[in-house]
Amino acid sequence: MSLKSSLLELLNHPVIGRAAGLLGGFTAGQEKLGGLTNPFYVADYLVENDDGIAYHAPAGSYLATRTRPRRRVGFISREYEPEVQFLMRKLVRPDHIVLDIGANVGVHTTLLARLAHQGHVYAFEPVDEMAERNSLNCSLNGIRNVTLVRCGLGDTDGELEMNVNVSGGGYEGTSSFLATSHIAERPADYVSRKLPVRRLDDVVAELGITGRIGFIKMDTEGFEPLIIDGGRRTLAEHRPALIVEAHSTRLARLGRSFGWYREVFPDYHILLAPEPTPANPSLQLIPLDGEPPETCVNLLLLPRIPSVIPAAP
């Protein structure tokens, strides 16, 4: 294990990380410490006022310096992806149609269904065991505005071999159509299954979706770019907000990069949303600029609001 990996593992420890974070709070504004990258540096905060309105606040900006620290959005719990669920609460409206792509056992499906309680959630999950648990969790919470779509999504219609995790052990969500590092490291934990794959544009038409698709969550272990390729018409027509998992190595395996997202979504704000840690619990939204170092991160894609340039008199 590299020195960097060892340090990150220490900072993710709930006790050591939080103690380190107390010290790091004094240096969060310094990008370098002794010529080295400061692991506590915060480039961009998300702050929230008394009315619940959120603002992006780069470090050193008026909003960042004048906002009380307790108004910086942060997380101290070890809940599953609390930053993603916070953003969902900000972006999903009661009447939205929502697509949960890579829905797994329904941790996000159940929340999305409650947020879009006047709309509907379509949860895409091709692995039978995960789909059954998703259905159970929705039923357990009395949720009725969810439809399980039991197929994978991609850029073509057909069948593909998926490496399905059958061991449990916290790796249930690592099944993938790609050869990921999880599979390479623990091959005995996976079995190959041939599963149906459809294009998003075609499925949306077949489902007869008529309302506006306002939000999409996409976490498919590296297959996200191919799903986007198969849903270009849907994305252009509905212009939803999206949270998409992106991984440097998996993008490269498909011949893509983070820059590909800028090319495909030129009329969107694209921000990196790193996972908060006990040492650095602040929610950061960092505008995608250039190619970040090797990372696995959620991308937040927000459609730009209309703008005009008035003609000169």
CSV table of C-alpha atoms in Angstrom, one decimal:
chain,number,residue,atom,x,y,z
A,1,MET,CA,0.0,0.0,0.0
A,2,SER,CA,1.4,3.4,-0.9
A,3,LEU,CA,2.1,6.2,1.6
A,4,LYS,CA,-0.8,8.2,0.1
A,5,SER,CA,-3.2,5.3,0.4
A,6,SER,CA,-2.1,4.6,4.0
A,7,LEU,CA,-2.7,8.3,4.9
A,8,LEU,CA,-6.1,8.4,3.3
A,9,GLU,CA,-7.1,5.2,5.2
A,10,LEU,CA,-6.1,6.8,8.5
A,11,LEU,CA,-8.0,10.0,7.7
A,12,ASN,CA,-11.1,7.9,6.9
A,13,HIS,CA,-11.0,6.3,10.4
A,14,PRO,CA,-13.9,7.7,12.3
A,15,VAL,CA,-11.8,8.5,15.4
A,16,ILE,CA,-8.4,9.2,14.0
A,17,GLY,CA,-9.9,11.1,11.1
A,18,ARG,CA,-12.1,13.3,13.3
A,19,ALA,CA,-9.2,14.1,15.6
A,20,ALA,CA,-7.0,15.0,12.6
A,21,GLY,CA,-9.8,17.1,11.3
A,22,LEU,CA,-9.8,19.3,14.4
A,23,LEU,CA,-6.2,20.1,13.7
A,24,GLY,CA,-6.8,20.4,10.0
A,25,GLY,CA,-9.5,23.0,10.6
A,26,PHE,CA,-6.7,25.6,11.2
A,27,THR,CA,-5.0,24.9,7.9
A,28,ALA,CA,-8.0,24.2,5.6
A,29,GLY,CA,-7.3,27.4,3.7
A,30,GLN,CA,-3.7,26.5,2.8
A,31,GLU,CA,-3.3,24.4,-0.4
A,32,LYS,CA,0.3,23.5,0.6
A,33,LEU,CA,1.9,22.6,3.9
A,34,GLY,CA,5.7,22.6,3.8
A,35,GLY,CA,5.7,22.2,0.1
A,36,LEU,CA,3.4,19.2,0.2
A,37,THR,CA,-0.3,18.9,-0.7
A,38,ASN,CA,-2.4,19.7,2.4
A,39,PRO,CA,-5.0,16.8,2.8
A,40,PHE,CA,-7.3,19.2,4.8
A,41,TYR,CA,-7.4,21.9,2.1
A,42,VAL,CA,-10.9,22.9,1.1
A,43,ALA,CA,-11.2,24.6,-2.3
A,44,ASP,CA,-15.0,25.1,-2.4
A,45,TYR,CA,-17.6,25.0,0.3
A,46,LEU,CA,-21.4,24.6,0.0
A,47,VAL,CA,-23.1,26.9,2.4
A,48,GLU,CA,-26.7,27.1,3.4
A,49,ASN,CA,-28.7,30.0,4.9
A,50,ASP,CA,-31.6,30.0,7.3
A,51,ASP,CA,-34.1,29.6,4.5
A,52,GLY,CA,-32.4,26.4,3.3
A,53,ILE,CA,-31.0,28.1,0.2
A,54,ALA,CA,-27.6,26.6,-0.8
A,55,TYR,CA,-24.7,28.6,-2.4
A,56,HIS,CA,-21.5,27.5,-3.9
A,57,ALA,CA,-18.7,29.4,-2.1
A,58,PRO,CA,-15.1,29.1,-3.3
A,59,ALA,CA,-12.5,29.4,-0.4
A,60,GLY,CA,-11.6,33.0,0.1
A,61,SER,CA,-14.8,34.3,-1.5
A,62,TYR,CA,-17.2,36.7,0.2
A,63,LEU,CA,-19.7,33.9,0.9
A,64,ALA,CA,-17.0,31.6,2.3
A,65,THR,CA,-15.4,34.2,4.6
A,66,ARG,CA,-18.6,35.9,5.8
A,67,THR,CA,-20.7,32.8,6.4
A,68,ARG,CA,-20.6,31.3,9.9
A,69,PRO,CA,-18.8,27.9,10.0
A,70,ARG,CA,-21.9,26.1,11.2
A,71,ARG,CA,-23.6,27.2,7.9
A,72,ARG,CA,-21.1,25.2,5.9
A,73,VAL,CA,-22.7,21.9,4.9
A,74,GLY,CA,-20.9,19.0,6.5
A,75,PHE,CA,-21.5,15.5,7.7
A,76,ILE,CA,-20.2,13.7,10.7
A,77,SER,CA,-22.2,10.5,10.4
A,78,ARG,CA,-21.1,7.3,8.7
A,79,GLU,CA,-24.4,7.0,6.8
A,80,TYR,CA,-24.3,5.7,3.2
A,81,GLU,CA,-23.4,8.6,0.9
A,82,PRO,CA,-25.0,11.4,3.0
A,83,GLU,CA,-23.7,14.0,0.6
A,84,VAL,CA,-25.6,12.4,-2.3
A,85,GLN,CA,-28.8,12.3,-0.3
A,86,PHE,CA,-28.4,15.9,0.7
A,87,LEU,CA,-28.1,16.9,-3.0
A,88,MET,CA,-31.1,14.8,-3.8
A,89,ARG,CA,-33.1,16.7,-1.3
A,90,LYS,CA,-32.1,19.9,-2.9
A,91,LEU,CA,-32.8,18.9,-6.5
A,92,VAL,CA,-35.7,16.6,-6.6
A,93,ARG,CA,-39.2,18.2,-6.8
A,94,PRO,CA,-42.5,16.5,-5.7
A,95,ASP,CA,-43.7,16.1,-9.3
A,96,HIS,CA,-40.5,15.0,-10.9
A,97,ILE,CA,-40.0,11.8,-12.8
A,98,VAL,CA,-36.8,10.3,-11.5
A,99,LEU,CA,-34.5,7.6,-12.9
A,100,ASP,CA,-32.4,5.6,-10.4
A,101,ILE,CA,-29.9,3.8,-12.7
A,102,GLY,CA,-28.0,1.2,-10.8
A,103,ALA,CA,-30.6,1.2,-8.1
A,104,ASN,CA,-29.2,-1.8,-6.1
A,105,VAL,CA,-31.1,-2.5,-2.9
A,106,GLY,CA,-33.0,0.8,-2.9
A,107,VAL,CA,-31.1,3.0,-0.4
A,108,HIS,CA,-31.5,5.9,-2.8
A,109,THR,CA,-34.7,4.6,-4.5
A,110,THR,CA,-36.7,4.9,-1.3
A,111,LEU,CA,-35.6,8.5,-0.6
A,112,LEU,CA,-36.2,9.5,-4.2
A,113,ALA,CA,-39.7,8.1,-4.1
A,114,ARG,CA,-40.5,10.1,-1.0
A,115,LEU,CA,-39.1,13.3,-2.5
A,116,ALA,CA,-41.0,12.8,-5.8
A,117,HIS,CA,-44.1,11.7,-4.0
A,118,GLN,CA,-46.4,13.3,-6.7
A,119,GLY,CA,-44.2,11.9,-9.5
A,120,HIS,CA,-42.6,8.5,-10.1
A,121,VAL,CA,-39.3,6.8,-9.8
A,122,TYR,CA,-38.1,4.2,-12.3
A,123,ALA,CA,-35.4,2.1,-10.7
A,124,PHE,CA,-33.1,0.2,-13.1
A,125,GLU,CA,-31.5,-2.9,-11.6
A,126,PRO,CA,-30.5,-6.0,-13.7
A,127,VAL,CA,-29.3,-8.2,-10.8
A,128,ASP,CA,-32.2,-10.3,-9.6
A,129,GLU,CA,-31.1,-10.5,-5.9
A,130,MET,CA,-30.7,-6.7,-5.7
A,131,ALA,CA,-33.9,-6.0,-7.5
A,132,GLU,CA,-35.8,-8.2,-5.1
A,133,ARG,CA,-34.3,-6.5,-2.1
A,134,ASN,CA,-35.1,-3.1,-3.6
A,135,SER,CA,-38.7,-4.2,-4.0
A,136,LEU,CA,-38.8,-5.4,-0.4
A,137,ASN,CA,-37.4,-2.2,0.9
A,138,CYS,CA,-39.9,-0.1,-1.0
A,139,SER,CA,-42.8,-2.3,0.2
A,140,LEU,CA,-41.4,-2.1,3.8
A,141,ASN,CA,-41.7,1.7,3.6
A,142,GLY,CA,-45.2,1.7,2.0
A,143,ILE,CA,-43.8,3.2,-1.2
A,144,ARG,CA,-46.0,2.8,-4.3
A,145,ASN,CA,-44.6,5.3,-6.8
A,146,VAL,CA,-41.7,3.1,-7.9
A,147,THR,CA,-41.4,0.9,-11.0
A,148,LEU,CA,-38.5,-1.6,-11.1
A,149,VAL,CA,-37.0,-1.9,-14.5
A,150,ARG,CA,-35.1,-5.2,-14.5
A,151,CYS,CA,-32.5,-4.6,-17.1
A,152,GLY,CA,-29.1,-3.0,-17.6
A,153,LEU,CA,-28.6,0.1,-19.7
A,154,GLY,CA,-26.0,0.8,-22.4
A,155,ASP,CA,-25.5,2.1,-25.9
A,156,THR,CA,-27.0,-1.0,-27.7
A,157,ASP,CA,-29.8,-3.4,-27.2
A,158,GLY,CA,-28.9,-7.0,-26.5
A,159,GLU,CA,-27.3,-9.2,-23.8
A,160,LEU,CA,-24.0,-8.7,-22.0
A,161,GLU,CA,-22.0,-10.8,-19.5
A,162,MET,CA,-22.0,-9.2,-16.1
A,163,ASN,CA,-19.6,-10.0,-13.3
A,164,VAL,CA,-22.1,-10.4,-10.4
A,165,ASN,CA,-20.9,-10.3,-6.8
A,166,VAL,CA,-22.3,-13.3,-4.9
A,167,SER,CA,-20.2,-13.1,-1.8
A,168,GLY,CA,-21.8,-10.2,0.0
A,169,GLY,CA,-19.3,-8.9,2.5
A,170,GLY,CA,-20.0,-5.3,1.7
A,171,TYR,CA,-19.3,-5.7,-2.0
A,172,GLU,CA,-22.9,-6.3,-3.3
A,173,GLY,CA,-22.8,-3.1,-5.2
A,174,THR,CA,-19.7,-3.9,-7.2
A,175,SER,CA,-21.3,-6.1,-10.0
A,176,SER,CA,-20.2,-4.7,-13.3
A,177,PHE,CA,-20.3,-5.3,-17.1
A,178,LEU,CA,-16.6,-4.1,-17.0
A,179,ALA,CA,-13.5,-5.8,-15.6
A,180,THR,CA,-13.0,-3.6,-12.6
A,181,SER,CA,-10.3,-3.7,-9.9
A,182,HIS,CA,-12.8,-5.2,-7.4
A,183,ILE,CA,-13.3,-8.2,-9.7
A,184,ALA,CA,-9.5,-8.5,-10.4
A,185,GLU,CA,-8.7,-8.5,-6.7
A,186,ARG,CA,-11.5,-11.0,-5.6
A,187,PRO,CA,-12.4,-13.1,-8.7
A,188,ALA,CA,-13.8,-15.9,-6.6
A,189,ASP,CA,-16.5,-13.6,-5.3
A,190,TYR,CA,-18.1,-13.1,-8.7
A,191,VAL,CA,-20.0,-15.2,-11.2
A,192,SER,CA,-20.7,-14.4,-14.9
A,193,ARG,CA,-24.3,-13.9,-15.9
A,194,LYS,CA,-25.8,-13.0,-19.3
A,195,LEU,CA,-28.2,-10.1,-18.6
A,196,PRO,CA,-30.4,-7.9,-20.8
A,197,VAL,CA,-29.2,-4.5,-21.8
A,198,ARG,CA,-31.3,-1.7,-23.4
A,199,ARG,CA,-30.8,1.8,-24.7
A,200,LEU,CA,-32.3,4.4,-22.3
A,201,ASP,CA,-34.0,6.3,-25.2
A,202,ASP,CA,-35.8,3.1,-26.2
A,203,VAL,CA,-36.9,2.2,-22.7
A,204,VAL,CA,-38.2,5.7,-21.9
A,205,ALA,CA,-40.4,5.5,-25.1
A,206,GLU,CA,-41.7,2.0,-24.2
A,207,LEU,CA,-42.5,3.0,-20.6
A,208,GLY,CA,-44.7,5.8,-21.9
A,209,ILE,CA,-43.1,8.5,-19.7
A,210,THR,CA,-44.9,11.7,-20.3
A,211,GLY,CA,-43.9,13.9,-17.4
A,212,ARG,CA,-40.5,15.7,-17.1
A,213,ILE,CA,-37.6,13.6,-16.1
A,214,GLY,CA,-36.1,16.1,-13.6
A,215,PHE,CA,-33.4,14.0,-11.9
A,216,ILE,CA,-31.2,11.0,-12.7
A,217,LYS,CA,-28.8,9.2,-10.3
A,218,MET,CA,-26.4,6.9,-12.1
A,219,ASP,CA,-24.0,4.5,-10.4
A,220,THR,CA,-23.1,1.5,-12.6
A,221,GLU,CA,-19.5,0.7,-11.9
A,222,GLY,CA,-18.0,2.3,-14.9
A,223,PHE,CA,-20.7,1.8,-17.5
A,224,GLU,CA,-22.1,5.4,-17.1
A,225,PRO,CA,-20.7,6.8,-20.4
A,226,LEU,CA,-22.3,4.0,-22.5
A,227,ILE,CA,-25.6,4.6,-20.7
A,228,ILE,CA,-25.3,8.3,-21.6
A,229,ASP,CA,-24.6,7.5,-25.2
A,230,GLY,CA,-27.8,5.4,-25.3
A,231,GLY,CA,-29.8,8.2,-23.8
A,232,ARG,CA,-28.7,11.3,-25.7
A,233,ARG,CA,-32.2,12.1,-27.0
A,234,THR,CA,-33.8,11.7,-23.5
A,235,LEU,CA,-31.1,13.9,-21.9
A,236,ALA,CA,-31.5,16.6,-24.5
A,237,GLU,CA,-35.3,16.7,-24.3
A,238,HIS,CA,-35.6,16.7,-20.5
A,239,ARG,CA,-32.4,18.3,-19.4
A,240,PRO,CA,-32.4,16.7,-15.9
A,241,ALA,CA,-30.0,17.3,-13.1
A,242,LEU,CA,-27.7,14.3,-12.7
A,243,ILE,CA,-25.4,12.7,-10.1
A,244,VAL,CA,-23.1,10.3,-11.9
A,245,GLU,CA,-20.2,8.2,-10.5
A,246,ALA,CA,-17.0,8.7,-12.4
A,247,HIS,CA,-13.8,6.8,-12.1
A,248,SER,CA,-10.5,7.7,-13.9
A,249,THR,CA,-9.4,4.2,-14.6
A,250,ARG,CA,-12.9,3.0,-15.8
A,251,LEU,CA,-13.2,6.1,-18.0
A,252,ALA,CA,-9.9,5.3,-19.6
A,253,ARG,CA,-10.9,1.7,-20.2
A,254,LEU,CA,-13.8,3.0,-22.4
A,255,GLY,CA,-11.5,5.5,-24.1
A,256,ARG,CA,-13.1,8.5,-22.2
A,257,SER,CA,-11.9,11.0,-19.7
A,258,PHE,CA,-13.5,13.6,-17.4
A,259,GLY,CA,-13.1,16.0,-20.3
A,260,TRP,CA,-15.6,13.9,-22.3
A,261,TYR,CA,-18.3,15.0,-19.9
A,262,ARG,CA,-17.6,18.7,-20.8
A,263,GLU,CA,-17.9,17.8,-24.5
A,264,VAL,CA,-21.2,15.9,-24.0
A,265,PHE,CA,-22.8,18.4,-21.6
A,266,PRO,CA,-21.6,21.9,-22.8
A,267,ASP,CA,-24.7,23.6,-21.4
A,268,TYR,CA,-24.3,22.1,-17.9
A,269,HIS,CA,-22.4,23.1,-14.8
A,270,ILE,CA,-20.2,20.1,-14.0
A,271,LEU,CA,-18.9,19.8,-10.5
A,272,LEU,CA,-16.8,17.2,-8.6
A,273,ALA,CA,-18.5,16.2,-5.3
A,274,PRO,CA,-15.8,14.4,-3.3
A,275,GLU,CA,-17.0,12.1,-0.5
A,276,PRO,CA,-16.7,13.8,2.9
A,277,THR,CA,-14.4,12.1,5.4
A,278,PRO,CA,-14.2,12.4,9.2
A,279,ALA,CA,-11.1,14.5,8.7
A,280,ASN,CA,-12.7,16.8,6.2
A,281,PRO,CA,-16.5,16.6,6.6
A,282,SER,CA,-17.4,19.7,4.5
A,283,LEU,CA,-19.4,19.1,1.4
A,284,GLN,CA,-17.3,20.5,-1.5
A,285,LEU,CA,-18.6,21.2,-5.0
A,286,ILE,CA,-15.5,21.8,-7.2
A,287,PRO,CA,-16.0,22.9,-10.8
A,288,LEU,CA,-14.5,20.4,-13.2
A,289,ASP,CA,-11.5,22.2,-14.7
A,290,GLY,CA,-9.0,20.2,-16.7
A,291,GLU,CA,-8.3,16.5,-15.9
A,292,PRO,CA,-8.3,15.7,-12.2
A,293,PRO,CA,-5.7,13.3,-10.8
A,294,GLU,CA,-6.8,9.7,-10.7
A,295,THR,CA,-9.9,9.6,-8.6
A,296,CYS,CA,-13.3,8.0,-8.1
A,297,VAL,CA,-15.9,10.7,-7.4
A,298,ASN,CA,-19.5,11.7,-7.9
A,299,LEU,CA,-20.1,14.3,-10.6
A,300,LEU,CA,-23.0,16.7,-10.2
A,301,LEU,CA,-24.3,18.0,-13.5
A,302,LEU,CA,-26.7,20.9,-13.3
A,303,PRO,CA,-28.3,22.4,-16.4
A,304,ARG,CA,-27.4,26.1,-16.9
A,305,ILE,CA,-30.2,28.6,-16.5
A,306,PRO,CA,-31.1,30.6,-19.6
A,307,SER,CA,-29.1,33.7,-20.3
A,308,VAL,CA,-29.3,36.5,-22.9
A,309,ILE,CA,-27.0,39.2,-24.0
A,310,PRO,CA,-29.1,42.3,-24.8
A,311,ALA,CA,-28.3,43.9,-28.1
A,312,ALA,CA,-26.5,47.3,-28.1
A,313,PRO,CA,-28.9,50.3,-28.5
